């Protein structure tokens, strides 16, 4: 689809959004538009046909963080990066990302598939839904996107071209600060209840933990292994019992493979902390299955599609997967800590109404986060990780 835009950036009106989407509907269709987004960085509109109910989504980036205002400027390039990441990941993870119908770099919008028949996975999980295919789909998505955009599958010229194309320094800086730096220091961006101060100050004073966080930050800064989603959590996934779609890769860039895997697993752990009995068992199953599907599928792709000259050398694939696993645990630990005491929290924990239970759940998240960072070389299986949840 080709779209035409004026040369000066401005926030779309609902009438403009309808005009941009009109070509995707039958001539004369009665269209309506409403804003549906509640995110921190963008406007999201749904344009739909009143008669059929069918719709499309228009997502427009703002030149600043919506949640803060113009005092926090952001690049509009992230809209183009998001659209191209959806297209690139869609080449390999068929059916697991929304289809992109059109983009405009000057107005920083993307027109894409409407997923309103699905629910945000985080919201559904909080309500107790199980999403039986979630972990299988995400494990597949992770293996397909991360393997096929890595040196294991791409000619080095193509891989380096993509790494340059997806250079995303401004949004990476947000990640560097909010995940890897701020929560480990007494910085004003942090946000936590007074009841957590003693626990938080212990983190700030733990030089061993901060050393390991620094190593993980260094990995994030320097290891351009594959094209990451960059912000893969349960709030960036739409799902129902049979379908899963990964959205919002505006933080996409070339980084360490374990980062995407770790962020998703960390957000499952946060949900698991809030559950008991069979409910927690369901989340444990998702955590284990995510890694198992990823590892199995990555191995199959390595054997069948890998172009690495050393791919048949005994032990090489195993060493690669071992590194990914250890990275996954470390990044998951950082994510758990930042989602508990950093700037951006998760509703799974913040939404616990009983204050005492909420505080204890957050302390558990911090303890698991520390353990994953400090003991990532000792935890050798995904069952070692889920044992941390089972022991709560």
Tab-separated table of C-alpha atoms in Angstrom, residues 27-219:
chain	number	residue	atom	x	y	z
A	27	UNK	CA	-15.469	1.613	-1.791
A	28	UNK	CA	-18.148	3.514	0.085
A	29	UNK	CA	-17.628	1.668	3.378
A	30	UNK	CA	-18.808	3.596	6.412
A	31	UNK	CA	-15.654	3.995	8.462
A	32	UNK	CA	-15.173	5.103	12.035
A	33	UNK	CA	-12.039	5.705	14.096
A	34	UNK	CA	-11.237	5.620	17.786
A	35	UNK	CA	-8.029	5.844	19.754
A	36	UNK	CA	-7.347	2.595	21.598
A	37	UNK	CA	-3.765	2.942	22.749
A	38	UNK	CA	-2.736	3.190	26.389
A	39	UNK	CA	1.015	2.928	25.857
A	40	UNK	CA	3.773	5.290	26.864
A	41	UNK	CA	5.263	6.247	23.512
A	42	UNK	CA	2.624	6.282	20.776
A	43	UNK	CA	-0.908	6.899	19.582
A	44	UNK	CA	-2.848	3.866	18.346
A	45	UNK	CA	-6.053	4.150	16.314
A	46	UNK	CA	-8.486	1.502	15.121
A	47	UNK	CA	-10.287	2.310	11.882
A	48	UNK	CA	-13.209	-0.023	11.248
A	49	UNK	CA	-16.138	-0.636	8.922
A	50	UNK	CA	-19.375	-0.010	10.821
A	51	UNK	CA	-21.204	-2.671	8.823
A	52	UNK	CA	-18.743	-5.559	8.997
A	53	UNK	CA	-16.782	-4.593	12.086
A	54	UNK	CA	-13.523	-5.368	10.268
A	55	UNK	CA	-10.711	-2.975	10.991
A	56	UNK	CA	-7.077	-1.968	10.686
A	57	UNK	CA	-4.696	-0.416	13.172
A	58	UNK	CA	-2.744	2.794	12.663
A	59	UNK	CA	0.101	3.330	15.095
A	60	UNK	CA	1.831	6.706	15.131
A	61	UNK	CA	4.998	7.507	17.028
A	62	UNK	CA	5.220	10.766	18.926
A	63	UNK	CA	8.430	12.834	19.042
A	64	UNK	CA	8.428	12.456	22.818
A	65	UNK	CA	7.389	9.956	25.469
A	66	UNK	CA	3.610	10.241	25.753
A	67	UNK	CA	3.657	9.311	29.423
A	68	UNK	CA	6.100	12.123	30.305
A	69	UNK	CA	5.622	14.821	27.690
A	70	UNK	CA	7.882	16.951	25.546
A	71	UNK	CA	10.583	17.031	28.207
A	72	UNK	CA	11.512	13.488	27.111
A	73	UNK	CA	12.129	13.751	23.331
A	74	UNK	CA	12.313	10.588	21.233
A	75	UNK	CA	13.325	9.868	17.665
A	76	UNK	CA	10.551	9.326	15.122
A	77	UNK	CA	12.782	6.814	13.331
A	78	UNK	CA	11.538	4.183	15.750
A	79	UNK	CA	8.309	3.906	13.738
A	80	UNK	CA	10.221	2.880	10.608
A	81	UNK	CA	12.366	0.492	12.654
A	82	UNK	CA	9.262	-1.110	14.132
A	83	UNK	CA	7.628	-1.591	10.731
A	84	UNK	CA	10.767	-3.072	9.204
A	85	UNK	CA	11.312	-5.348	12.207
A	86	UNK	CA	7.753	-6.657	11.841
A	87	UNK	CA	8.388	-7.329	8.172
A	88	UNK	CA	11.762	-8.989	8.755
A	89	UNK	CA	10.555	-11.134	11.648
A	90	UNK	CA	7.426	-11.948	9.668
A	91	UNK	CA	9.582	-13.537	6.981
A	92	UNK	CA	10.578	-16.261	9.431
A	93	UNK	CA	7.948	-16.351	12.190
A	94	UNK	CA	5.011	-16.798	9.850
A	95	UNK	CA	1.687	-15.939	11.437
A	96	UNK	CA	3.264	-14.808	14.698
A	97	UNK	CA	3.481	-11.065	13.945
A	98	UNK	CA	0.848	-8.710	12.517
A	99	UNK	CA	0.885	-7.985	8.793
A	100	UNK	CA	2.093	-4.509	7.804
A	101	UNK	CA	-0.036	-2.788	5.150
A	102	UNK	CA	1.708	0.559	4.841
A	103	UNK	CA	4.072	3.038	6.446
A	104	UNK	CA	5.095	6.659	6.229
A	105	UNK	CA	8.440	7.692	7.697
A	106	UNK	CA	7.730	11.453	7.788
A	107	UNK	CA	4.497	11.115	9.736
A	108	UNK	CA	5.935	8.130	11.609
A	109	UNK	CA	2.930	5.851	11.277
A	110	UNK	CA	2.374	2.218	10.390
A	111	UNK	CA	-0.874	0.687	9.159
A	112	UNK	CA	-1.160	-2.921	10.217
A	113	UNK	CA	-3.371	-5.900	10.879
A	114	UNK	CA	-6.122	-5.466	13.450
A	115	UNK	CA	-5.712	-7.846	16.385
A	116	UNK	CA	-8.712	-6.718	18.404
A	117	UNK	CA	-10.119	-10.265	18.395
A	118	UNK	CA	-7.217	-11.177	20.693
A	119	UNK	CA	-6.284	-9.938	24.170
A	120	UNK	CA	-3.020	-8.606	25.547
A	121	UNK	CA	-1.375	-11.644	27.113
A	122	UNK	CA	-0.448	-9.811	30.303
A	123	UNK	CA	-4.064	-8.790	30.911
A	124	UNK	CA	-5.336	-12.297	30.260
A	125	UNK	CA	-2.719	-13.926	32.462
A	126	UNK	CA	-3.576	-11.565	35.313
A	127	UNK	CA	-7.193	-12.677	34.913
A	128	UNK	CA	-6.052	-16.289	35.231
A	129	UNK	CA	-6.139	-17.361	31.602
A	130	UNK	CA	-3.724	-20.101	30.597
A	131	UNK	CA	-3.126	-19.496	26.846
A	132	UNK	CA	-2.134	-23.119	26.178
A	133	UNK	CA	-0.151	-22.359	23.020
A	134	UNK	CA	1.588	-19.189	24.220
A	135	UNK	CA	4.961	-20.672	25.139
A	136	UNK	CA	5.135	-22.945	22.089
A	137	UNK	CA	4.424	-20.003	19.815
A	138	UNK	CA	6.875	-17.675	21.549
A	139	UNK	CA	9.573	-20.359	21.645
A	140	UNK	CA	9.088	-20.780	17.897
A	141	UNK	CA	9.086	-17.031	17.318
A	142	UNK	CA	12.323	-16.628	19.266
A	143	UNK	CA	14.115	-19.474	17.502
A	144	UNK	CA	13.031	-18.421	14.019
A	145	UNK	CA	13.720	-14.696	14.316
A	146	UNK	CA	16.948	-14.929	16.279
A	147	UNK	CA	18.516	-17.763	14.302
A	148	UNK	CA	17.649	-16.415	10.853
A	149	UNK	CA	18.993	-12.924	11.563
A	150	UNK	CA	22.280	-14.190	13.019
A	151	UNK	CA	25.662	-15.114	11.580
A	152	UNK	CA	24.551	-18.734	11.767
A	153	UNK	CA	22.125	-18.151	8.879
A	154	UNK	CA	23.246	-14.966	7.072
A	155	UNK	CA	26.165	-14.044	4.871
A	156	UNK	CA	28.290	-11.619	6.933
A	157	UNK	CA	27.694	-8.799	4.436
A	158	UNK	CA	23.917	-9.140	4.811
A	159	UNK	CA	24.085	-9.452	8.573
A	160	UNK	CA	26.224	-6.311	8.887
A	161	UNK	CA	23.887	-4.457	6.520
A	162	UNK	CA	20.924	-5.332	8.713
A	163	UNK	CA	22.795	-4.408	11.875
A	164	UNK	CA	23.433	-0.940	10.417
A	165	UNK	CA	19.837	-0.609	9.186
A	166	UNK	CA	18.497	-1.398	12.639
A	167	UNK	CA	20.825	0.918	14.539
A	168	UNK	CA	18.517	2.257	17.253
A	169	UNK	CA	20.693	4.231	19.674
A	170	UNK	CA	18.035	6.384	21.329
A	171	UNK	CA	15.768	3.531	22.333
A	172	UNK	CA	18.732	1.338	23.242
A	173	UNK	CA	19.839	4.103	25.616
A	174	UNK	CA	16.464	3.852	27.358
A	175	UNK	CA	17.047	0.126	27.855
A	176	UNK	CA	20.636	0.657	28.976
A	177	UNK	CA	19.508	3.103	31.639
A	178	UNK	CA	16.223	1.626	32.820
A	179	UNK	CA	17.206	-2.061	32.865
A	180	UNK	CA	20.947	-2.168	33.406
A	181	UNK	CA	21.911	1.000	35.285
A	182	UNK	CA	19.296	2.950	37.219
A	183	UNK	CA	17.852	0.126	39.396
A	184	UNK	CA	21.326	-0.686	40.720
A	185	UNK	CA	21.965	2.857	41.972
A	186	UNK	CA	20.105	5.432	44.039
A	187	UNK	CA	18.777	7.282	40.987
A	188	UNK	CA	15.683	9.470	40.957
A	189	UNK	CA	14.091	7.445	38.136
A	190	UNK	CA	13.553	4.521	40.497
A	191	UNK	CA	10.091	3.999	41.952
A	192	UNK	CA	9.251	1.690	44.841
A	193	UNK	CA	7.277	1.506	48.067
A	194	UNK	CA	8.961	2.654	51.311
A	195	UNK	CA	8.558	-0.892	52.655
A	196	UNK	CA	11.068	-2.067	50.021
A	197	UNK	CA	13.783	0.457	50.860
A	198	UNK	CA	15.885	-1.878	53.000
A	199	UNK	CA	15.819	-4.548	50.288
A	200	UNK	CA	16.561	-2.004	47.579
A	201	UNK	CA	19.462	-0.473	49.477
A	202	UNK	CA	20.940	-3.957	49.859
A	203	UNK	CA	20.921	-4.190	46.046
A	204	UNK	CA	22.575	-0.791	45.717
A	205	UNK	CA	25.282	-1.847	48.190
A	206	UNK	CA	25.915	-5.287	46.641
A	207	UNK	CA	29.094	-4.791	44.617
A	208	UNK	CA	29.128	-8.413	43.443
A	209	UNK	CA	25.625	-8.030	42.013
A	210	UNK	CA	26.523	-4.701	40.418
A	211	UNK	CA	29.619	-6.244	38.835
A	212	UNK	CA	27.506	-8.931	37.189
A	213	UNK	CA	24.944	-6.336	36.069
A	214	UNK	CA	27.793	-4.360	34.530
A	215	UNK	CA	28.910	-7.455	32.600
A	216	UNK	CA	25.384	-7.981	31.311
A	217	UNK	CA	25.126	-4.342	30.296
A	218	UNK	CA	28.431	-4.706	28.437
A	219	UNK	CA	27.021	-7.702	26.579
